[in-house]
Short mmCIF file of C-alpha atoms and ligand atoms in Angstrom, two decimals:
data_model
loop_
_atom_site.label_atom_id
_atom_site.label_comp_id
_atom_site.label_asym_id
_atom_site.label_seq_id
_atom_site.Cartn_x
_atom_site.Cartn_y
_atom_site.Cartn_z
CA MET L 1 13.51 -8.11 7.45
CA SER L 2 12.59 -10.47 4.74
CA SER L 3 10.52 -9.80 1.74
CA ARG L 4 9.01 -11.52 -1.19
CA SER L 5 8.34 -10.38 -4.67
CA PRO L 6 4.97 -8.72 -4.96
CA VAL L 7 2.05 -10.84 -5.96
CA SER L 8 -0.89 -9.29 -7.66
CA HIS L 9 -4.14 -10.26 -9.27
CA PHE L 10 -4.23 -6.95 -11.12
CA LEU L 11 -0.71 -5.73 -11.86
CA PRO L 12 1.34 -7.07 -14.76
CA GLU L 13 4.99 -8.11 -14.51
CA PRO L 14 7.38 -6.55 -13.85
CA LYS L 15 5.54 -5.12 -10.84
CA THR L 16 5.97 -1.39 -11.09
CA LEU L 17 5.39 1.15 -8.38
CA ALA L 18 5.01 4.85 -9.13
CA ILE L 19 5.76 7.16 -6.21
CA VAL L 20 3.56 10.25 -6.36
CA GLY L 21 5.12 12.72 -3.93
CA CYS L 22 2.56 15.36 -2.92
CA PRO L 23 4.03 18.18 -0.88
CA PHE L 24 0.63 19.69 -0.17
CA SER L 25 -0.90 21.15 2.98
CA GLY L 26 -3.90 23.19 1.77
CA GLY L 27 -6.52 20.85 3.22
CA GLN L 28 -5.70 21.96 6.75
CA ALA L 29 -3.99 24.79 8.59
CA LYS L 30 -0.81 23.39 10.12
CA LEU L 31 2.40 24.16 8.31
CA GLY L 32 4.83 21.37 7.54
CA VAL L 33 2.72 18.48 6.28
CA ASP L 34 3.87 19.44 2.78
CA ARG L 35 7.34 18.30 3.84
CA GLY L 36 6.12 14.80 4.71
CA PRO L 37 6.81 13.26 1.30
CA ILE L 38 10.23 14.88 1.10
CA HIS L 39 11.22 13.29 4.41
CA LEU L 40 9.81 9.90 3.42
CA VAL L 41 11.82 9.90 0.22
CA GLN L 42 14.96 11.18 1.96
CA ALA L 43 14.62 8.39 4.49
CA GLY L 44 15.20 5.98 1.59
CA LEU L 45 11.67 4.77 0.83
CA PRO L 46 12.22 4.39 -2.95
CA GLU L 47 15.32 2.22 -2.40
CA GLN L 48 13.59 0.18 0.29
CA LEU L 49 10.75 -0.58 -2.08
CA SER L 50 13.01 -1.58 -4.90
CA GLU L 51 14.73 -3.96 -2.49
CA LEU L 52 11.34 -5.60 -2.09
CA GLY L 53 11.43 -6.41 -5.79
CA TRP L 54 9.41 -3.50 -7.20
CA LYS L 55 10.49 -1.55 -10.21
CA VAL L 56 10.23 1.89 -8.63
CA LEU L 57 9.46 5.02 -10.64
CA PHE L 58 10.06 8.34 -8.95
CA ASP L 59 11.04 11.46 -10.79
CA GLY L 60 10.65 14.10 -8.13
CA HIS L 61 7.78 15.47 -6.14
CA HIS L 62 4.70 16.81 -7.81
CA GLN L 63 4.76 20.54 -8.48
CA PHE L 64 1.47 22.26 -7.78
CA GLU L 65 0.05 25.39 -9.21
CA GLU L 66 -0.05 28.12 -6.57
CA ILE L 67 -3.19 30.06 -5.81
CA ASP L 68 -2.71 32.90 -3.36
CA ALA L 69 -5.09 33.13 -0.43
CA ALA L 70 -6.60 36.39 -1.69
CA SER L 71 -7.91 34.71 -4.83
CA ASP L 72 -9.16 31.72 -2.90
CA PRO L 73 -11.62 32.94 -0.27
CA PRO L 74 -13.66 30.34 1.63
CA ILE L 75 -16.73 28.86 -0.03
CA GLY L 76 -19.13 28.59 2.89
CA LYS L 77 -16.86 27.20 5.59
CA LEU L 78 -14.49 25.45 3.21
CA LYS L 79 -10.94 26.76 3.36
CA ASN L 80 -8.69 27.00 0.29
CA PRO L 81 -11.40 25.34 -1.82
CA ARG L 82 -10.01 26.22 -5.26
CA LEU L 83 -6.48 25.24 -4.35
CA VAL L 84 -7.54 21.91 -2.85
CA SER L 85 -9.81 21.17 -5.78
CA ARG L 86 -7.21 21.87 -8.44
CA VAL L 87 -4.44 19.99 -6.68
CA CYS L 88 -6.69 16.97 -6.15
CA GLU L 89 -7.84 17.06 -9.75
CA ALA L 90 -4.21 17.05 -10.90
CA ILE L 91 -3.39 14.14 -8.58
CA ALA L 92 -6.43 12.22 -9.81
CA LYS L 93 -5.01 12.47 -13.33
CA VAL L 94 -1.52 11.41 -12.30
CA VAL L 95 -2.75 8.47 -10.21
CA GLY L 96 -5.24 7.46 -12.91
CA GLU L 97 -2.52 7.45 -15.57
CA HIS L 98 -0.21 5.27 -13.48
CA ALA L 99 -3.07 2.88 -12.76
CA LYS L 100 -3.91 2.75 -16.46
CA LYS L 101 -0.36 1.70 -17.24
CA GLY L 102 -0.68 -1.16 -14.78
CA GLN L 103 1.50 0.57 -12.19
CA LEU L 104 0.71 0.81 -8.51
CA PRO L 105 0.61 4.47 -7.45
CA LEU L 106 1.99 5.10 -3.95
CA THR L 107 0.92 8.60 -2.99
CA LEU L 108 2.90 10.27 -0.23
CA GLY L 109 1.06 13.13 1.47
CA GLY L 110 0.60 15.74 2.27
CA ASP L 111 -2.73 16.10 3.98
CA HIS L 112 -5.57 13.65 3.55
CA SER L 113 -7.67 15.90 1.30
CA LEU L 114 -5.39 14.46 -1.43
CA ALA L 115 -7.29 11.19 -1.23
CA MET L 116 -10.11 12.89 -3.07
CA GLY L 117 -7.68 12.87 -5.98
CA THR L 118 -5.99 9.51 -5.45
CA ILE L 119 -9.24 7.56 -5.03
CA SER L 120 -10.82 9.34 -8.01
CA GLY L 121 -7.79 8.26 -10.05
CA THR L 122 -8.08 4.65 -8.88
CA PHE L 123 -11.79 4.45 -9.73
CA GLU L 124 -11.20 5.77 -13.24
CA GLN L 125 -9.17 2.66 -13.93
CA TYR L 126 -10.85 0.20 -11.53
CA PRO L 127 -14.57 1.04 -11.26
CA ASP L 128 -15.23 -2.01 -9.08
CA ALA L 129 -12.50 -1.19 -6.58
CA CYS L 130 -13.04 -0.88 -2.84
CA VAL L 131 -11.45 1.46 -0.32
CA VAL L 132 -9.94 0.58 3.04
CA TRP L 133 -9.58 3.86 4.96
CA VAL L 134 -7.34 3.58 8.01
CA ASP L 135 -7.63 6.67 10.17
CA ALA L 136 -8.47 8.11 13.59
CA HIS L 137 -11.01 10.30 11.80
CA GLY L 138 -13.88 9.70 9.42
CA ASP L 139 -12.86 12.52 7.05
CA ILE L 140 -16.46 12.40 5.87
CA ASN L 141 -17.74 15.86 6.82
CA THR L 142 -19.75 17.71 4.22
CA ALA L 143 -19.92 21.44 3.58
CA GLU L 144 -22.90 21.38 5.96
CA THR L 145 -21.39 19.39 8.82
CA THR L 146 -17.77 20.60 8.92
CA ASP L 147 -16.79 22.64 11.93
CA SER L 148 -13.21 23.35 11.01
CA GLY L 149 -13.73 24.00 7.29
CA ASN L 150 -10.56 21.96 6.71
CA ILE L 151 -11.05 19.88 3.60
CA HIS L 152 -8.76 17.10 4.89
CA GLY L 153 -11.73 16.27 7.13
CA MET L 154 -14.04 15.92 4.10
CA PRO L 155 -12.62 13.95 1.14
CA VAL L 156 -14.78 10.86 1.66
CA SER L 157 -18.05 12.78 1.42
CA PHE L 158 -16.96 14.20 -1.93
CA LEU L 159 -16.08 10.74 -3.23
CA LEU L 160 -19.49 9.43 -2.16
CA GLY L 161 -21.30 12.45 -3.60
CA LEU L 162 -22.76 13.49 -0.22
CA GLY L 163 -23.60 17.03 0.86
CA SER L 164 -24.44 20.06 -1.21
CA LYS L 165 -22.79 20.29 -4.60
CA ILE L 166 -19.99 22.82 -4.83
CA PRO L 167 -19.36 23.85 -8.46
CA GLU L 168 -15.62 24.14 -7.83
CA PHE L 169 -15.55 20.38 -7.10
CA SER L 170 -17.77 19.29 -9.97
CA TRP L 171 -14.91 17.21 -11.43
CA VAL L 172 -15.18 14.76 -8.50
CA LYS L 173 -17.48 11.96 -9.67
CA PRO L 174 -19.32 10.02 -6.99
CA LEU L 175 -17.67 6.77 -8.00
CA LEU L 176 -17.34 5.34 -4.51
CA LYS L 177 -20.35 3.44 -3.17
CA PRO L 178 -20.94 3.31 0.59
CA GLU L 179 -20.76 -0.50 0.57
CA ARG L 180 -17.33 -0.40 -1.10
CA LEU L 181 -15.83 1.65 1.74
CA VAL L 182 -14.66 0.43 5.12
CA TYR L 183 -12.90 2.20 7.97
CA ILE L 184 -10.43 0.88 10.52
CA GLY L 185 -9.09 2.74 13.55
CA LEU L 186 -11.72 5.46 14.06
CA ARG L 187 -11.89 7.18 17.44
CA ASP L 188 -12.49 10.88 16.75
CA VAL L 189 -15.64 11.17 14.68
CA ASP L 190 -17.66 14.41 14.65
CA ALA L 191 -21.38 14.29 15.49
CA GLY L 192 -22.36 15.08 11.89
CA GLU L 193 -20.02 12.37 10.62
CA LYS L 194 -21.56 9.75 12.92
CA LYS L 195 -24.92 10.55 11.42
CA ILE L 196 -23.56 10.26 7.87
CA LEU L 197 -21.96 6.90 8.61
CA LYS L 198 -25.20 5.59 10.06
CA GLU L 199 -27.51 6.95 7.40
CA ASN L 200 -25.37 5.53 4.61
CA GLY L 201 -24.78 2.17 6.27
CA ILE L 202 -21.01 2.62 6.09
CA ARG L 203 -19.11 -0.11 7.88
CA ALA L 204 -16.57 1.23 10.38
CA PHE L 205 -14.31 -0.68 12.74
CA SER L 206 -13.43 1.80 15.44
CA MET L 207 -10.78 1.21 18.10
CA HIS L 208 -13.58 -0.34 20.16
CA GLU L 209 -13.88 -3.18 17.64
CA VAL L 210 -10.09 -3.47 17.41
CA ASP L 211 -10.02 -3.92 21.21
CA LYS L 212 -12.93 -6.32 21.17
CA TYR L 213 -12.04 -8.64 18.30
CA GLY L 214 -8.34 -8.08 17.78
CA ILE L 215 -6.84 -6.69 14.62
CA GLY L 216 -6.75 -10.01 12.75
CA ARG L 217 -10.48 -10.52 12.98
CA VAL L 218 -11.18 -6.85 12.27
CA VAL L 219 -9.23 -6.88 9.02
CA GLU L 220 -10.94 -10.10 7.99
CA MET L 221 -14.39 -8.65 8.72
CA ALA L 222 -13.50 -5.41 6.97
CA LEU L 223 -12.37 -7.28 3.85
CA ASP L 224 -15.37 -9.63 3.99
CA HIS L 225 -17.54 -6.54 3.85
CA VAL L 226 -15.93 -4.67 0.94
CA ASN L 227 -14.28 -7.53 -0.88
CA PRO L 228 -15.96 -10.81 0.11
CA LYS L 229 -14.45 -12.87 -2.69
CA ARG L 230 -11.12 -11.04 -2.55
CA ASP L 231 -11.48 -10.32 -6.23
CA ARG L 232 -11.89 -6.56 -6.18
CA PRO L 233 -8.98 -4.12 -6.46
CA ILE L 234 -8.19 -2.44 -3.14
CA HIS L 235 -7.18 1.18 -2.59
CA LEU L 236 -5.61 1.50 0.87
CA SER L 237 -5.65 5.03 2.22
CA PHE L 238 -3.59 5.12 5.40
CA ASP L 239 -3.49 8.22 7.61
CA VAL L 240 -0.63 7.84 10.06
CA ASP L 241 -2.82 9.39 12.76
CA ALA L 242 -4.63 6.03 12.87
CA LEU L 243 -1.61 4.92 14.86
CA ASP L 244 -1.35 5.87 18.49
CA PRO L 245 0.52 9.17 19.03
CA SER L 246 3.19 7.20 20.90
CA VAL L 247 3.87 5.39 17.61
CA ALA L 248 3.39 8.26 15.13
CA PRO L 249 3.66 11.49 17.12
CA SER L 250 4.45 13.93 14.34
CA THR L 251 1.07 14.40 12.70
CA GLY L 252 -1.43 17.25 12.57
CA THR L 253 -4.42 15.82 14.43
CA PRO L 254 -3.15 13.12 16.81
CA VAL L 255 -5.73 11.27 18.93
CA ARG L 256 -4.82 9.04 21.84
CA GLY L 257 -5.96 5.44 22.02
CA GLY L 258 -4.81 4.49 18.52
CA LEU L 259 -3.46 1.45 16.74
CA THR L 260 -0.24 -0.07 18.02
CA PHE L 261 2.78 -0.33 15.76
CA ARG L 262 1.98 -3.97 15.00
CA GLU L 263 -1.75 -3.42 14.48
CA GLY L 264 -0.99 -0.77 11.86
CA HIS L 265 1.52 -2.97 10.11
CA TYR L 266 -0.73 -6.01 10.33
CA ILE L 267 -3.42 -4.18 8.36
CA CYS L 268 -0.89 -3.43 5.63
CA GLU L 269 0.50 -6.96 5.56
CA ALA L 270 -2.96 -8.52 5.42
CA ILE L 271 -3.99 -6.30 2.54
CA TYR L 272 -0.83 -7.10 0.63
CA GLU L 273 -1.54 -10.80 1.13
CA THR L 274 -4.87 -10.50 -0.70
CA GLY L 275 -2.97 -9.71 -3.91
CA CYS L 276 -5.63 -7.07 -4.57
CA LEU L 277 -3.79 -3.87 -3.67
CA VAL L 278 -3.75 -1.44 -6.60
CA ALA L 279 -3.09 1.90 -4.90
CA LEU L 280 -1.71 3.10 -1.59
CA ASP L 281 -1.72 6.45 0.21
CA ILE L 282 0.51 7.27 3.17
CA MET L 283 -0.83 10.53 4.53
CA GLU L 284 -0.39 13.21 7.18
CA VAL L 285 3.26 12.73 8.15
CA ASN L 286 4.10 16.25 9.34
CA PRO L 287 7.79 16.60 10.18
CA SER L 288 7.31 19.99 11.87
CA LEU L 289 5.24 19.02 14.87
CA ALA L 290 7.57 17.16 17.19
CA ASP L 291 11.18 16.94 18.30
CA GLU L 292 13.82 15.44 16.06
CA ALA L 293 13.58 11.93 17.46
CA GLU L 294 9.81 11.86 17.18
CA VAL L 295 9.91 13.19 13.63
CA LYS L 296 12.40 10.49 12.71
CA GLN L 297 10.20 7.88 14.32
CA THR L 298 7.09 9.07 12.47
CA VAL L 299 8.87 9.17 9.12
CA ALA L 300 10.32 5.70 9.75
CA VAL L 301 6.85 4.39 10.57
CA GLY L 302 5.48 5.91 7.37
CA CYS L 303 8.18 4.06 5.42
CA SER L 304 7.61 0.76 7.19
CA LEU L 305 3.83 0.90 6.70
CA ALA L 306 4.43 1.35 2.99
CA ARG L 307 6.89 -1.55 2.95
CA SER L 308 4.44 -3.80 4.78
CA ALA L 309 1.67 -2.97 2.33
CA LEU L 310 4.07 -3.69 -0.54
CA GLY L 311 5.36 -7.06 0.46
CA GLU L 312 7.70 -6.86 3.42
CA THR L 313 6.99 -9.62 5.89
CA LEU L 314 8.50 -10.55 9.23
CA LEU L 315 9.65 -13.99 8.17
CA GLY L 316 9.64 -14.06 4.39
CA SER L 317 7.06 -15.61 2.10
CA PRO L 318 4.71 -18.33 3.30
CA PHE L 319 6.61 -20.58 0.95
CA ALA L 320 9.95 -19.65 2.47
CA GLN L 321 8.50 -20.28 5.91
CA THR L 322 7.35 -23.75 5.04
CA ARG L 323 10.61 -24.52 3.29
CA ALA L 324 12.90 -22.61 5.62
CA SER L 325 14.72 -25.73 6.62
CA THR L 326 15.11 -26.99 3.06
CA THR L 327 18.67 -27.92 2.47
CA LEU L 328 19.92 -27.94 -1.04
CA LEU L 329 23.05 -29.94 -1.38
CA ALA L 330 25.01 -28.16 -4.02
CA TYR L 331 27.90 -29.43 -6.00
CA PRO L 332 30.59 -26.98 -6.98
CA GLY L 333 31.05 -26.86 -10.69
CA ARG L 334 27.65 -28.31 -11.41
CA SER L 335 26.55 -26.37 -14.44
CA HIS L 336 22.87 -26.00 -13.69
CA ILE L 337 23.50 -24.23 -10.40
CA GLN L 338 25.66 -21.15 -10.34
CA GLU L 339 26.53 -18.64 -7.73
CA LYS L 340 25.79 -15.10 -8.83
CA ASP L 341 25.91 -12.05 -6.55
CA LYS L 342 25.64 -14.30 -3.52
CA LYS L 343 22.57 -15.87 -5.04
CA LEU L 344 22.25 -19.36 -6.26
CA VAL L 345 20.57 -19.38 -9.60
CA LEU L 346 19.17 -22.53 -11.02
CA ALA L 347 19.88 -22.78 -14.67
CA PRO L 348 16.58 -22.29 -16.44
CA PRO L 349 14.92 -25.45 -17.65
CA SER L 350 14.87 -26.18 -21.34
CA HIS L 351 12.02 -24.87 -23.45
CA SER L 352 10.37 -28.25 -23.61
CA THR L 353 10.50 -28.64 -19.83
CA LEU L 354 9.08 -25.16 -19.39
CA GLU L 355 6.29 -26.04 -21.76
CA LYS L 356 5.50 -29.17 -19.80
CA LEU L 357 5.42 -27.10 -16.61
CA GLY L 358 3.15 -24.56 -18.24
CA SER L 359 5.70 -21.92 -17.28
CA THR L 360 7.69 -19.25 -19.03
CA LEU L 361 11.02 -17.68 -18.35
CA VAL L 362 10.95 -14.28 -16.70
CA GLN L 363 13.87 -11.93 -17.22
CA LYS L 364 14.35 -9.70 -14.23
CA GLU L 365 17.33 -7.55 -13.45
CA GLY L 366 19.73 -9.78 -15.28
CA GLN L 367 18.35 -12.85 -13.56
CA GLU L 368 16.25 -15.46 -15.17
CA SER L 369 13.52 -17.03 -13.17
CA PHE L 370 10.64 -19.30 -13.84
CA LEU L 371 7.55 -20.57 -12.13
CA ALA L 372 7.43 -24.25 -11.46
CA PRO L 373 5.39 -26.65 -9.39
CA GLN L 374 6.51 -26.99 -5.81
CA ASN L 375 7.93 -30.45 -6.31
CA TYR L 376 9.98 -29.31 -9.29
CA LEU L 377 13.07 -28.66 -7.22
CA THR L 378 13.03 -31.92 -5.35
CA SER L 379 12.20 -33.98 -8.39
CA ARG L 380 14.81 -32.34 -10.56
CA TYR L 381 17.51 -31.91 -7.96
CA PRO L 382 17.08 -34.69 -5.44
CA ALA L 383 19.26 -33.93 -2.48
CA SER L 384 21.03 -37.23 -2.82
CA SER L 385 22.57 -36.23 -6.11
CA PHE L 386 24.48 -33.34 -4.60
CA SER L 387 27.51 -33.20 -2.47
CA PRO L 388 29.63 -32.29 -0.70
CA PHE L 389 28.34 -29.23 1.09
CA ALA L 390 24.94 -28.02 2.18
CA ILE L 391 23.46 -24.63 1.56
CA ASN L 392 20.41 -23.46 3.43
CA THR L 393 18.11 -21.82 1.00
CA THR L 394 15.20 -19.51 1.04
CA PHE L 395 13.03 -19.05 -1.97
CA ILE L 396 12.20 -15.78 -3.54
CA SER L 397 8.62 -16.47 -4.43
CA THR L 398 6.92 -14.62 -7.23
CA THR L 399 3.55 -15.86 -6.13
CA SER L 400 1.82 -16.63 -2.89
CA HIS L 401 0.23 -19.61 -4.55
CA PRO L 402 1.44 -22.39 -2.30
CA THR L 403 2.25 -24.78 -5.10
CA MET L 404 4.42 -22.44 -7.11
CA PHE L 405 7.86 -21.11 -6.54
CA ASN L 406 10.43 -19.06 -8.31
CA GLY L 407 13.49 -20.82 -9.57
CA VAL L 408 15.92 -18.36 -7.99
CA LEU L 409 17.38 -19.53 -4.72
CA THR L 410 19.07 -17.29 -2.22
CA PRO L 411 21.47 -18.96 0.15
CA ASP L 412 21.31 -17.56 3.66
CA ILE L 413 24.78 -18.60 4.58
CA VAL L 414 27.03 -21.04 2.86
N1 LIG Q 1 -7.19 13.99 7.78
C1 LIG Q 1 -7.33 14.41 9.01
N2 LIG Q 1 -6.31 14.44 9.83
N3 LIG Q 1 -8.55 14.82 9.40
C2 LIG Q 1 -8.89 15.36 10.66
C3 LIG Q 1 -10.28 15.91 10.65
C4 LIG Q 1 -10.67 16.50 11.96
C5 LIG Q 1 -12.08 17.02 12.02
N4 LIG Q 1 -13.03 15.94 11.98
C6 LIG Q 1 -12.36 18.00 10.90
O1 LIG Q 1 -13.22 17.76 10.08
O2 LIG Q 1 -11.74 19.02 10.85
#
């Protein structure tokens, strides 16, 4: 799989990702979802993301305060209300702090009640953000409409400030506006939730729309709704049960007729391409609900969704695609091109050249790179001046801007 360095309208260089591991299951009744983040990390997710060019911060899973069931009786129908509230409040702080530092928080659930915390944290830092909620379920029940009493079916209503106010949750500010929220993948929506969606004019692309328009058009329409100019920060909250159970079997509330493997990944890729992603949740991987192979498959899918949302592409950057056949004729011993760790590194241009290019030198993991106009390479290193052997090159792009590229070249094969 190829990748390109992350591009962002909101995150400073070096792009930093903070993994917030949340081994939490209190928003629902099935045991095991608290082990989701542990499996995702053990499967190598942090390393995979640093291979994509992120500076990855992860210093262990979040430790939660315990509240025993006896001191946390239901409030109305709501189960474990104090526990869920306190855990989400803590996560809101953690996510908010990462966002404030310009880092992208990747929250690994855990059940989806956690999004009450993650989205609250995002909105503290980015009040004009929008939310793309990918899920089989609406998770928008209120204290009045919930049947199960499981809070993982309710976080969105808290974020929108719907339903009766529960003092225990008074810390949740209604920072999310209905027009800044969009759903993709819905197919199991409770009667009360349907009413809420309608009454609040919330845009939802169910599997019916995915079937009708195709995923490409659906994502475009969804983004046109919440982020028409593609200038708002995006929080992507992805419940793996949005995927069909044949793709992600090991999850607490699977529903048939879901997104295919590619449809799920396409959503992530398309959101990454906007350059607007500021926070990501991967939720509801429960490694206790299927056989070993299916658990492995679900965990692997959780990892690959995260990678797709964070820059992994099927063929490399758009730039690399258009320049895939570029042949750089290199000349051994030529001082401005050196081979370093199997990478060809162009010697950085002089300060005056950089100034002319309006570019600066970026120091990254011992490599120096710079942004330069697309024709910089060909004008500075015309193929004719090099011999005697050819090296096929791909570009590691630090920007999706089609006229810019990064001065580091990676030879595929010499
Ligand atoms: N995050 C989830 N898996 N939510 C499932 C919710 C199912 C159901 N609508 C409920 O409120 O209980």
